[in-house]
Short mmCIF file of C-alpha atoms in Angstrom, two decimals:
data_model
loop_
_atom_site.label_atom_id
_atom_site.label_comp_id
_atom_site.label_asym_id
_atom_site.label_seq_id
_atom_site.Cartn_x
_atom_site.Cartn_y
_atom_site.Cartn_z
CA UNK A 2 -11.62 16.25 17.91
CA UNK A 3 -14.83 15.67 19.87
CA UNK A 4 -17.10 17.90 17.35
CA UNK A 5 -17.21 15.00 15.36
CA UNK A 6 -18.03 12.21 18.37
CA UNK A 7 -21.13 11.33 16.82
CA UNK A 8 -19.35 10.27 13.80
CA UNK A 9 -16.04 8.98 15.40
CA UNK A 10 -17.58 6.63 18.15
CA UNK A 11 -19.82 4.58 16.04
CA UNK A 12 -16.91 4.14 13.29
CA UNK A 13 -14.38 3.16 16.34
CA UNK A 14 -17.21 0.35 17.51
CA UNK A 15 -17.10 -1.05 13.70
CA UNK A 16 -13.30 -0.87 13.47
CA UNK A 17 -13.11 -2.41 17.11
CA UNK A 18 -15.21 -5.84 15.77
CA UNK A 19 -12.36 -5.69 13.11
CA UNK A 20 -9.73 -5.24 14.47
CA UNK A 21 -10.55 -7.95 17.48
CA UNK A 22 -10.38 -11.16 15.57
CA UNK A 23 -7.14 -9.63 13.10
CA UNK A 24 -4.94 -9.17 16.49
CA UNK A 25 -5.71 -12.03 17.23
CA UNK A 26 -5.31 -14.18 14.12
CA UNK A 27 -2.08 -12.04 13.24
CA UNK A 28 -0.34 -13.15 16.78
CA UNK A 29 -1.00 -16.77 15.93
CA UNK A 30 -0.33 -16.83 12.42
CA UNK A 31 3.32 -14.94 13.68
CA UNK A 32 3.64 -17.82 16.40
CA UNK A 33 3.76 -15.40 19.20
CA UNK A 34 1.42 -15.27 21.93
CA UNK A 35 -2.39 -14.32 21.34
CA UNK A 36 -2.19 -10.99 23.89
CA UNK A 37 0.53 -9.68 21.94
CA UNK A 38 -1.58 -9.06 18.96
CA UNK A 39 -3.98 -7.47 21.81
CA UNK A 40 -1.22 -5.28 22.79
CA UNK A 41 -0.47 -4.04 19.92
CA UNK A 42 -3.89 -3.38 18.57
CA UNK A 43 -4.32 -1.48 21.75
CA UNK A 44 -0.70 1.03 21.40
CA UNK A 45 -1.66 0.95 17.56
CA UNK A 46 -5.19 2.49 18.94
CA UNK A 47 -4.07 4.31 21.79
CA UNK A 48 -0.19 5.51 21.56
CA UNK A 49 0.20 5.85 17.44
CA UNK A 50 -3.33 7.09 16.97
CA UNK A 51 -2.54 10.18 19.68
CA UNK A 52 0.93 10.90 17.76
CA UNK A 53 -0.17 10.46 14.18
CA UNK A 54 -1.32 13.34 11.88
CA UNK A 55 -3.15 10.73 10.27
CA UNK A 56 -7.66 11.86 11.15
CA UNK A 57 -8.89 8.32 10.17
CA UNK A 58 -5.73 5.91 9.39
CA UNK A 59 -5.88 2.95 11.96
CA UNK A 60 -2.73 1.28 13.45
CA UNK A 61 -2.13 -2.17 15.14
CA UNK A 62 -0.67 -5.58 14.14
CA UNK A 63 0.00 -5.96 10.43
CA UNK A 64 -0.30 -9.51 8.34
CA UNK A 65 2.62 -8.41 6.48
CA UNK A 66 5.07 -8.74 8.98
CA UNK A 67 3.79 -12.17 10.03
CA UNK A 68 6.02 -13.91 8.55
CA UNK A 69 9.31 -12.29 9.57
CA UNK A 70 8.10 -12.45 13.20
CA UNK A 71 7.60 -16.17 13.10
CA UNK A 72 11.17 -16.79 11.42
CA UNK A 73 12.67 -14.10 14.02
CA UNK A 74 11.15 -15.52 17.26
CA UNK A 75 13.04 -19.06 16.52
CA UNK A 76 16.11 -17.30 15.12
CA UNK A 77 16.52 -14.98 17.69
CA UNK A 78 16.35 -18.08 20.45
CA UNK A 79 12.89 -16.38 21.99
CA UNK A 80 10.33 -14.40 22.15
CA UNK A 81 11.59 -11.96 24.92
CA UNK A 82 14.76 -11.34 22.62
CA UNK A 83 12.60 -10.81 19.55
CA UNK A 84 11.07 -8.15 21.81
CA UNK A 85 14.26 -6.42 21.60
CA UNK A 86 14.20 -6.01 18.19
CA UNK A 87 11.25 -4.58 18.39
CA UNK A 88 12.00 -1.71 20.58
CA UNK A 89 15.14 -1.50 18.23
CA UNK A 90 13.04 -1.29 15.13
CA UNK A 91 11.26 1.30 16.56
CA UNK A 92 13.91 3.79 17.71
CA UNK A 93 15.33 3.02 14.18
CA UNK A 94 11.73 4.33 12.65
CA UNK A 95 12.47 7.28 14.32
CA UNK A 96 15.35 7.92 12.74
CA UNK A 97 13.79 7.55 9.64
CA UNK A 98 11.50 10.22 10.68
CA UNK A 99 13.94 12.11 11.54
CA UNK A 100 15.89 12.32 8.85
CA UNK A 101 12.64 12.73 6.45
CA UNK A 102 12.57 9.60 5.01
CA UNK A 103 8.60 9.49 4.60
CA UNK A 104 8.92 11.06 1.38
CA UNK A 105 9.39 7.91 0.02
CA UNK A 106 5.50 7.28 0.01
CA UNK A 107 4.90 10.03 -2.33
CA UNK A 108 7.05 7.63 -5.11
CA UNK A 109 4.47 5.01 -5.43
CA UNK A 110 2.10 5.68 -8.83
CA UNK A 111 -1.71 6.15 -8.39
CA UNK A 112 -2.48 3.07 -10.15
CA UNK A 113 0.07 1.13 -7.71
CA UNK A 114 -1.87 2.27 -5.07
CA UNK A 115 -5.45 1.42 -6.41
CA UNK A 116 -4.52 -1.90 -7.56
CA UNK A 117 -3.00 -2.12 -3.30
CA UNK A 118 -6.38 -1.18 -2.26
CA UNK A 119 -8.05 -3.41 -4.42
CA UNK A 120 -6.02 -6.58 -4.14
CA UNK A 121 -6.70 -6.22 -0.33
CA UNK A 122 -10.58 -6.12 -1.22
CA UNK A 123 -10.33 -8.93 -2.79
CA UNK A 124 -7.83 -10.98 -0.86
CA UNK A 125 -10.36 -10.09 2.21
CA UNK A 126 -12.91 -11.52 0.47
CA UNK A 127 -11.23 -15.07 -0.60
CA UNK A 128 -10.07 -15.03 3.06
CA UNK A 129 -12.80 -15.08 4.66
CA UNK A 130 -14.78 -17.39 2.73
CA UNK A 131 -13.75 -20.41 5.28
CA UNK A 132 -14.27 -18.35 8.03
CA UNK A 133 -17.89 -17.41 6.88
CA UNK A 134 -19.05 -21.13 6.08
CA UNK A 135 -17.14 -21.96 10.00
CA UNK A 136 -14.25 -23.60 8.32
CA UNK A 137 -11.32 -22.05 10.03
CA UNK A 138 -7.78 -24.04 10.05
CA UNK A 139 -6.23 -20.78 8.82
CA UNK A 140 -5.93 -18.14 11.11
CA UNK A 141 -7.24 -14.74 10.85
CA UNK A 142 -5.10 -12.17 9.41
CA UNK A 143 -3.29 -14.56 7.19
CA UNK A 144 -3.23 -12.53 3.94
CA UNK A 145 -0.33 -14.49 2.42
CA UNK A 146 -1.06 -16.94 -0.73
CA UNK A 147 0.77 -19.95 0.98
CA UNK A 148 -0.79 -19.80 4.37
CA UNK A 149 0.51 -21.29 7.65
CA UNK A 150 -1.97 -23.84 7.98
CA UNK A 151 0.34 -25.50 4.66
CA UNK A 152 -3.08 -24.35 1.82
CA UNK A 153 -3.43 -21.43 -0.36
CA UNK A 154 -6.35 -19.43 -0.50
CA UNK A 155 -7.66 -21.65 -3.35
CA UNK A 156 -7.10 -24.43 -1.63
CA UNK A 157 -8.47 -23.43 1.20
CA UNK A 158 -11.97 -22.49 -0.05
CA UNK A 159 -11.98 -25.90 -2.09
CA UNK A 160 -11.77 -27.81 1.29
CA UNK A 161 -14.19 -25.29 2.91
CA UNK A 162 -17.31 -27.03 0.59
CA UNK A 163 -16.44 -30.34 2.43
CA UNK A 164 -16.03 -28.83 5.97
CA UNK A 165 -19.57 -26.07 6.11
CA UNK A 166 -20.67 -25.74 9.56
CA UNK A 167 -24.51 -24.99 9.61
CA UNK A 168 -24.87 -23.03 12.16
CA UNK A 169 -21.58 -20.70 11.60
CA UNK A 170 -23.13 -20.62 8.07
CA UNK A 171 -26.39 -19.53 8.89
CA UNK A 172 -25.53 -16.59 11.15
CA UNK A 173 -23.29 -15.26 9.25
CA UNK A 174 -26.02 -14.89 6.45
CA UNK A 175 -28.15 -13.43 8.89
CA UNK A 176 -25.19 -11.23 9.64
CA UNK A 177 -24.75 -10.44 6.23
CA UNK A 178 -28.49 -9.85 5.61
CA UNK A 179 -28.23 -7.34 8.50
CA UNK A 180 -25.32 -5.55 7.25
CA UNK A 181 -26.62 -5.08 3.94
CA UNK A 182 -30.30 -4.00 4.89
CA UNK A 183 -28.29 -1.35 7.43
CA UNK A 184 -25.94 0.13 4.80
CA UNK A 185 -28.41 0.21 1.75
CA UNK A 186 -31.90 0.94 3.78
CA UNK A 187 -31.80 1.64 7.38
CA UNK A 188 -29.15 4.11 7.89
CA UNK A 189 -31.04 6.31 5.41
CA UNK A 190 -33.85 6.43 7.85
CA UNK A 191 -33.09 8.42 10.82
CA UNK A 192 -30.19 8.97 13.18
CA UNK A 193 -30.73 6.20 14.97
CA UNK A 194 -29.21 4.11 12.36
CA UNK A 195 -26.53 6.16 11.57
CA UNK A 196 -25.48 5.93 15.20
CA UNK A 197 -25.91 2.53 15.85
CA UNK A 198 -23.90 0.67 13.39
CA UNK A 199 -25.04 -2.88 11.60
CA UNK A 200 -21.72 -4.35 12.53
CA UNK A 201 -22.59 -4.14 16.40
CA UNK A 202 -26.57 -5.24 15.62
CA UNK A 203 -24.94 -8.01 13.79
CA UNK A 204 -22.33 -8.98 16.41
CA UNK A 205 -24.91 -8.73 19.20
CA UNK A 206 -27.33 -11.27 16.99
CA UNK A 207 -24.20 -13.45 16.60
CA UNK A 208 -24.20 -13.72 20.45
CA UNK A 209 -27.63 -14.12 20.88
CA UNK A 210 -27.82 -16.89 18.12
CA UNK A 211 -24.61 -18.56 19.41
CA UNK A 212 -26.46 -18.47 23.51
CA UNK A 213 -29.74 -20.10 22.16
CA UNK A 214 -28.18 -22.85 19.62
CA UNK A 215 -25.05 -24.03 22.18
CA UNK A 216 -27.12 -26.90 23.12
CA UNK A 217 -28.23 -28.04 19.50
CA UNK A 218 -26.48 -30.85 17.68
CA UNK A 219 -26.96 -29.45 14.23
CA UNK A 220 -26.78 -25.75 14.90
CA UNK A 221 -24.50 -25.33 17.78
CA UNK A 222 -20.72 -23.46 16.98
CA UNK A 223 -18.12 -24.97 18.07
CA UNK A 224 -15.32 -23.38 20.38
CA UNK A 225 -12.82 -23.12 17.21
CA UNK A 226 -15.49 -21.29 15.31
CA UNK A 227 -15.18 -18.35 18.17
CA UNK A 228 -13.20 -15.52 18.76
CA UNK A 229 -10.41 -16.61 21.40
CA UNK A 230 -9.58 -14.02 23.85
CA UNK A 231 -7.30 -15.47 26.91
CA UNK A 232 -9.27 -15.27 30.09
CA UNK A 233 -7.49 -14.01 33.13
CA UNK A 234 -7.99 -15.82 36.59
CA UNK A 235 -7.54 -12.58 38.15
CA UNK A 236 -5.27 -9.42 38.12
CA UNK A 237 -1.70 -11.29 38.43
CA UNK A 238 -2.70 -13.90 35.52
CA UNK A 239 -3.69 -10.61 33.42
CA UNK A 240 -0.44 -8.83 34.34
CA UNK A 241 1.55 -12.09 33.81
CA UNK A 242 0.36 -11.84 30.42
CA UNK A 243 2.87 -8.94 29.19
CA UNK A 244 6.56 -9.79 28.32
CA UNK A 245 9.64 -8.07 28.53
CA UNK A 246 12.68 -7.59 26.09
CA UNK A 247 15.88 -8.89 26.83
CA UNK A 248 18.53 -6.09 26.92
CA UNK A 249 21.12 -8.74 27.68
CA UNK A 250 21.00 -9.73 23.71
CA UNK A 251 21.68 -6.15 22.35
CA UNK A 252 25.01 -7.50 21.39
CA UNK A 253 23.60 -9.71 19.37
CA UNK A 254 24.00 -8.50 15.59
CA UNK A 255 20.82 -10.76 14.28
CA UNK A 256 18.96 -8.60 16.54
CA UNK A 257 19.94 -6.02 14.65
CA UNK A 258 19.28 -7.07 11.32
CA UNK A 259 15.77 -8.10 12.50
CA UNK A 260 15.36 -4.92 14.11
CA UNK A 261 16.60 -2.61 10.68
CA UNK A 262 14.28 -5.56 8.48
CA UNK A 263 11.29 -4.50 10.62
CA UNK A 264 11.90 -0.68 10.91
CA UNK A 265 12.15 -1.01 6.90
CA UNK A 266 9.14 -3.39 6.51
CA UNK A 267 6.70 -1.58 8.90
CA UNK A 268 8.01 1.95 7.61
CA UNK A 269 6.99 0.91 3.67
CA UNK A 270 3.88 -0.66 4.84
CA UNK A 271 2.82 2.52 6.75
CA UNK A 272 3.92 4.63 3.84
CA UNK A 273 1.70 2.94 1.30
CA UNK A 274 -0.95 2.64 3.30
CA UNK A 275 -0.72 5.94 4.34
CA UNK A 276 -1.10 6.96 0.57
CA UNK A 277 -3.66 4.54 0.19
CA UNK A 278 -5.89 5.94 2.97
CA UNK A 279 -5.42 9.74 1.81
CA UNK A 280 -6.92 8.71 -1.29
CA UNK A 281 -9.66 7.22 0.30
CA UNK A 282 -10.51 9.79 2.61
CA UNK A 283 -13.53 11.76 1.80
CA UNK A 284 -12.62 15.00 3.23
CA UNK A 285 -9.03 14.65 1.50
CA UNK A 286 -6.88 15.50 4.05
CA UNK A 287 -2.83 14.64 3.40
CA UNK A 288 -1.08 12.94 6.39
CA UNK A 289 2.42 14.09 7.25
CA UNK A 290 4.73 10.95 6.46
CA UNK A 291 7.13 11.85 8.51
CA UNK A 292 5.46 12.64 11.42
CA UNK A 293 3.72 9.07 10.89
CA UNK A 294 6.44 7.24 10.83
CA UNK A 295 7.75 9.57 14.47
CA UNK A 296 4.53 8.31 15.82
CA UNK A 297 4.77 4.60 14.45
CA UNK A 298 8.54 4.16 15.69
CA UNK A 299 7.45 5.31 19.24
CA UNK A 300 4.31 2.91 18.66
CA UNK A 301 6.66 0.07 18.17
CA UNK A 302 8.96 1.02 21.23
CA UNK A 303 6.36 1.03 23.66
CA UNK A 304 4.43 -1.94 21.94
CA UNK A 305 8.29 -4.06 22.35
CA UNK A 306 8.83 -2.96 25.81
CA UNK A 307 5.67 -4.19 27.31
CA UNK A 308 5.26 -7.48 24.65
CA UNK A 309 3.47 -6.58 21.66
CA UNK A 310 3.92 -7.55 18.21
CA UNK A 311 5.12 -4.65 15.67
CA UNK A 312 3.04 -1.89 14.39
CA UNK A 313 2.00 -0.46 11.23
CA UNK A 314 -0.72 1.81 9.85
CA UNK A 315 -2.90 -1.03 8.07
CA UNK A 316 -5.27 -0.63 5.08
CA UNK A 317 -8.14 -2.62 6.40
CA UNK A 318 -8.83 -1.10 10.26
CA UNK A 319 -8.08 2.25 8.13
CA UNK A 320 -10.77 1.59 5.44
CA UNK A 321 -13.45 0.09 7.68
CA UNK A 322 -13.19 3.62 9.60
CA UNK A 323 -13.31 5.28 6.75
CA UNK A 324 -16.59 3.62 5.05
CA UNK A 325 -18.33 3.91 8.70
CA UNK A 326 -17.65 7.52 8.88
CA UNK A 327 -14.77 8.13 11.21
CA UNK A 328 -13.83 12.09 10.61
CA UNK A 329 -10.92 12.67 13.29
CA UNK A 330 -8.03 10.15 14.90
CA UNK A 331 -10.74 9.73 18.57
CA UNK A 332 -12.38 6.72 16.05
CA UNK A 333 -8.87 4.91 16.14
CA UNK A 334 -8.32 6.24 19.70
CA UNK A 335 -11.30 4.98 21.36
CA UNK A 336 -11.22 1.49 19.24
CA UNK A 337 -8.05 1.15 21.32
CA UNK A 338 -9.36 1.99 24.61
CA UNK A 339 -12.59 -0.40 23.69
CA UNK A 340 -9.92 -3.23 23.19
CA UNK A 341 -8.34 -2.68 26.28
CA UNK A 342 -11.28 -2.50 28.22
CA UNK A 343 -12.85 -5.48 26.44
CA UNK A 344 -9.84 -7.49 27.30
CA UNK A 345 -10.07 -6.95 31.17
CA UNK A 346 -13.85 -6.73 31.69
CA UNK A 347 -15.39 -8.86 29.09
CA UNK A 348 -13.23 -11.51 27.74
CA UNK A 349 -15.76 -14.27 27.98
CA UNK A 350 -18.62 -12.36 26.51
CA UNK A 351 -15.93 -11.75 23.26
CA UNK A 352 -15.20 -15.38 22.94
CA UNK A 353 -19.32 -15.76 22.51
CA UNK A 354 -18.71 -13.75 18.66
CA UNK A 355 -18.73 -16.26 16.06
CA UNK A 356 -15.62 -15.89 13.66
CA UNK A 357 -18.81 -16.24 10.72
CA UNK A 358 -20.32 -12.63 11.59
CA UNK A 359 -16.96 -10.73 11.83
CA UNK A 360 -16.24 -13.04 8.41
CA UNK A 361 -19.38 -11.01 7.36
CA UNK A 362 -18.63 -7.76 8.41
CA UNK A 363 -14.93 -8.26 6.45
CA UNK A 364 -16.94 -8.74 3.38
CA UNK A 365 -18.86 -5.62 3.38
CA UNK A 366 -14.81 -3.59 3.83
CA UNK A 367 -13.72 -6.24 1.12
CA UNK A 368 -16.62 -5.26 -1.19
CA UNK A 369 -16.33 -1.76 -1.08
CA UNK A 370 -12.44 -2.01 -1.33
CA UNK A 371 -12.92 -3.60 -4.69
CA UNK A 372 -15.79 -2.56 -6.32
CA UNK A 373 -16.28 -4.21 -9.79
CA UNK A 374 -16.75 -0.31 -11.33
CA UNK A 375 -12.98 0.18 -10.43
CA UNK A 376 -12.01 -2.06 -12.98
CA UNK A 377 -13.67 -0.89 -15.72
CA UNK A 378 -12.51 3.18 -14.78
CA UNK A 379 -8.91 2.06 -14.89
CA UNK A 380 -9.53 -0.27 -18.04
CA UNK A 381 -10.67 2.99 -19.43
CA UNK A 382 -7.47 5.24 -18.50
CA UNK A 383 -5.28 3.25 -20.62
CA UNK A 384 -2.72 0.75 -20.67
CA UNK A 385 -0.50 2.97 -19.00
CA UNK A 386 -2.63 2.78 -15.59
CA UNK A 387 -4.59 -0.10 -15.76
CA UNK A 388 -1.50 -2.68 -16.56
CA UNK A 389 0.56 -1.81 -13.29
CA UNK A 390 -2.95 -1.33 -11.77
CA UNK A 391 -3.92 -5.38 -12.09
CA UNK A 392 -0.59 -6.40 -12.14
CA UNK A 393 -0.79 -5.12 -8.35
CA UNK A 394 -4.02 -6.93 -7.57
CA UNK A 395 -2.92 -10.06 -9.09
CA UNK A 396 0.20 -9.91 -7.29
CA UNK A 397 -1.22 -9.23 -4.05
CA UNK A 398 -3.33 -12.24 -4.56
CA UNK A 399 -0.92 -15.11 -5.56
CA UNK A 400 2.14 -13.80 -3.72
CA UNK A 401 1.51 -10.87 -0.38
CA UNK A 402 1.08 -7.41 -0.15
CA UNK A 403 4.73 -6.33 -0.67
CA UNK A 404 5.92 -8.68 -3.37
CA UNK A 405 2.34 -7.71 -5.03
CA UNK A 406 3.08 -3.95 -4.49
CA UNK A 407 6.63 -4.43 -5.82
CA UNK A 408 5.84 -6.15 -9.19
CA UNK A 409 3.11 -3.58 -9.78
CA UNK A 410 5.91 -0.82 -9.26
CA UNK A 411 8.61 -2.63 -11.34
CA UNK A 412 5.88 -2.35 -14.17
CA UNK A 413 5.09 1.03 -13.28
CA UNK A 414 8.47 2.31 -13.53
CA UNK A 415 9.05 -0.03 -17.20
CA UNK A 416 5.82 2.39 -18.15
CA UNK A 417 7.56 5.17 -17.51
CA UNK A 418 10.69 3.66 -19.01
CA UNK A 419 8.50 3.13 -22.47
CA UNK A 420 6.90 7.03 -21.93
CA UNK A 421 10.09 8.14 -21.43
CA UNK A 422 11.18 6.77 -24.70
CA UNK A 423 8.38 7.45 -26.65
CA UNK A 424 8.61 11.45 -25.27
CA UNK A 425 12.27 11.79 -25.66
CA UNK A 426 11.63 14.46 -29.00
CA UNK A 427 9.23 15.82 -31.33
CA UNK A 428 9.65 15.68 -35.49
CA UNK A 429 8.41 17.76 -37.48
CA UNK A 430 9.20 16.81 -41.57
CA UNK A 431 8.49 19.12 -44.50
CA UNK A 432 9.60 18.72 -48.29
CA UNK A 433 11.73 21.36 -49.67
CA UNK A 434 11.13 22.44 -53.24
CA UNK A 435 14.52 21.36 -53.88
CA UNK A 436 13.54 17.60 -53.11
CA UNK A 437 15.89 17.72 -50.28
CA UNK A 438 13.88 16.73 -47.13
CA UNK A 439 13.99 19.37 -44.06
CA UNK A 440 13.59 17.28 -41.04
CA UNK A 441 13.14 19.16 -37.82
CA UNK A 442 13.70 17.16 -34.54
CA UNK A 443 12.97 18.93 -30.49
CA UNK A 444 14.55 17.53 -27.55
CA UNK A 445 12.28 17.34 -24.63
CA UNK A 446 13.03 19.36 -21.77
CA UNK A 447 15.03 16.44 -20.09
CA UNK A 448 16.72 13.69 -22.03
CA UNK A 449 18.39 10.85 -20.48
CA UNK A 450 20.14 7.48 -21.54
CA UNK A 451 16.37 5.94 -21.46
CA UNK A 452 15.85 7.56 -24.59
CA UNK A 453 19.21 6.64 -26.81
CA UNK A 454 16.90 4.04 -28.38
CA UNK A 455 14.51 6.20 -29.64
CA UNK A 456 16.98 9.18 -30.75
CA UNK A 457 19.23 6.58 -32.18
CA UNK A 458 16.04 4.88 -34.47
CA UNK A 459 15.14 8.62 -35.81
CA UNK A 460 18.67 9.40 -36.59
CA UNK A 461 19.20 5.77 -38.52
CA UNK A 462 16.03 6.15 -40.43
CA UNK A 463 16.96 9.63 -41.83
CA UNK A 464 17.53 9.39 -45.61
CA UNK A 465 20.67 10.82 -47.44
CA UNK A 466 20.55 14.42 -48.63
CA UNK A 467 18.68 15.54 -45.58
CA UNK A 468 18.69 19.10 -43.73
CA UNK A 469 18.74 18.44 -40.21
CA UNK A 470 17.68 20.78 -37.84
CA UNK A 471 18.16 20.21 -34.11
CA UNK A 472 16.34 22.15 -31.53
CA UNK A 473 17.50 22.37 -27.59
CA UNK A 474 16.23 25.30 -26.72
CA UNK A 475 13.88 23.85 -24.24
CA UNK A 476 16.31 20.84 -22.92
CA UNK A 477 17.26 21.49 -19.41
CA UNK A 478 19.61 18.50 -18.99
CA UNK A 479 20.76 16.59 -21.81
CA UNK A 480 22.17 12.76 -20.44
CA UNK A 481 26.01 12.48 -21.73
CA UNK A 482 25.09 9.31 -23.76
CA UNK A 483 22.85 11.19 -25.65
CA UNK A 484 25.45 13.38 -26.32
CA UNK A 485 27.64 10.46 -27.36
CA UNK A 486 25.06 9.71 -29.43
CA UNK A 487 24.90 13.38 -31.35
CA UNK A 488 28.57 13.30 -31.64
CA UNK A 489 29.30 9.71 -33.71
CA UNK A 490 25.96 10.85 -36.31
CA UNK A 491 28.48 13.81 -37.15
CA UNK A 492 30.62 11.02 -38.72
CA UNK A 493 27.87 8.95 -40.52
CA UNK A 494 26.10 12.47 -41.44
CA UNK A 495 29.07 13.40 -43.73
CA UNK A 496 28.74 9.94 -45.40
CA UNK A 497 25.34 10.48 -46.24
CA UNK A 498 25.18 14.11 -46.82
CA UNK A 499 23.31 15.44 -44.16
CA UNK A 500 23.67 18.47 -42.95
CA UNK A 501 23.01 19.65 -39.71
CA UNK A 502 22.16 22.75 -38.10
CA UNK A 503 22.30 22.64 -34.20
CA UNK A 504 19.91 25.50 -32.52
CA UNK A 505 20.61 26.47 -29.13
CA UNK A 506 19.75 29.56 -26.75
CA UNK A 507 23.32 30.40 -27.33
CA UNK A 508 23.12 30.80 -30.99
CA UNK A 509 23.19 27.93 -34.36
CA UNK A 510 25.90 26.28 -35.45
CA UNK A 511 25.71 24.86 -38.92
CA UNK A 512 27.35 21.07 -39.15
CA UNK A 513 29.22 21.07 -35.73
CA UNK A 514 32.50 19.42 -36.03
CA UNK A 515 31.99 17.79 -32.29
CA UNK A 516 28.41 17.65 -30.55
CA UNK A 517 31.02 16.77 -27.15
CA UNK A 518 33.24 20.27 -27.66
CA UNK A 519 30.20 22.28 -28.29
CA UNK A 520 28.17 20.56 -25.43
CA UNK A 521 31.42 21.31 -23.09
CA UNK A 522 31.78 24.64 -24.18
CA UNK A 523 28.29 25.41 -23.18
CA UNK A 524 27.26 22.78 -20.06
CA UNK A 525 23.86 25.05 -19.41
CA UNK A 526 22.72 24.26 -23.22
CA UNK A 527 19.45 26.20 -22.83
CA UNK A 528 20.68 29.00 -20.60
CA UNK A 529 20.97 32.62 -22.33
CA UNK A 530 24.32 34.08 -21.97
CA UNK A 531 24.28 36.46 -19.39
CA UNK A 532 25.05 40.39 -20.21
#
């Protein structure tokens, strides 16, 4: 792992600057102590990063759980009771991993995963526009359309027009210029510019700008536009920021309901992120999903035991890691240590970082996730790929991550059903010399109730005086619904003078009296007889 330290160390610094405001913002949006978000980020980096099989995934507090956390803290009667639910949720996740539930992640269509990445990229950009201009009423990390400050994504942007902060906007533009210059020009000029990442320079310039302009009436950046890390007075007050679960509430059924909800949502979000991260990974590594659930569960147990928020693997930090050249899990682990060391040693320096500069960093992350060329590429693949993609993107923008993915998945299933409907059989129509139609219908390898409509339509459209050859030699599974349709058709066939020739691996049967009896006697319709 240390072989790639020259790549992982610079990437970890970028991930640190992306993670810091998100950890604090998600804690604020969740109605939890600010320090709880930092605990989750530290545990997600060091503990989960060490145990995970993902080389480039980064874990921490997740925006998708903010609404659940906010509701649960009030419903369970306090933060310590909620921490117990986090610990139990981690245990349930470990059970999921032991039961090999990680396979669920492989059942999400590629178009939905790409839509998820693009939707998150767009929502990052939209959510960072107010912070870029120094208007910060909604906390960082609130990615839902309906925000905790009472606004929605677009109304917040409109409000920003009348609340632009000159100083925050100016340093955001300077920071964005540095990032673009570093990414497009300087990074290609030498190893120094690859080792020292643009975000580090932009943040350093932002701190310097804050110090030089803090007495200016026009350009000064107010405290609400800066990072806000809790500052302990001494070691005792630092340790006092940790909270511990109330194990006395373990018999409360609501605790268990919340624990299962956390485990389910956190596991699903993690598995989706794993799929998305593996797609972004230039090395095309494949993350072992069951091991990931075990790592996430362990992380949530430890986070809950010391006062942290629930943890998942998160795409914003993971994509920032990939874009910055991270190669191994050392990047995630080091970023966790950076969070730990910085909140202990330099919290006052961190609190000089303008949020608008970090918004500029996230702009770049968001744009790389939602490149315009991807929309053209997905459209060119046809409606079966593009429709689930666009539905997922729109769903994420106008609802939240999980609902958007759910909508995309539902549309993806409908597309599969339509495709299955269309591909249930093949028809070969041939005119015979005596004027009768000879029609050959070859059933697919698997024919289910999804195909009822297509097969019914074709059978009903057969003209009178037809010779129908039904070939099931390639069919490995024939749903009982289809057998009943064929059986019913034998009566209509006699009325319309349609002759049926049934061809299977077991032989040929002319005008079968009952398809039900035929397939009942031959349950393995496509398997040749032995001996």
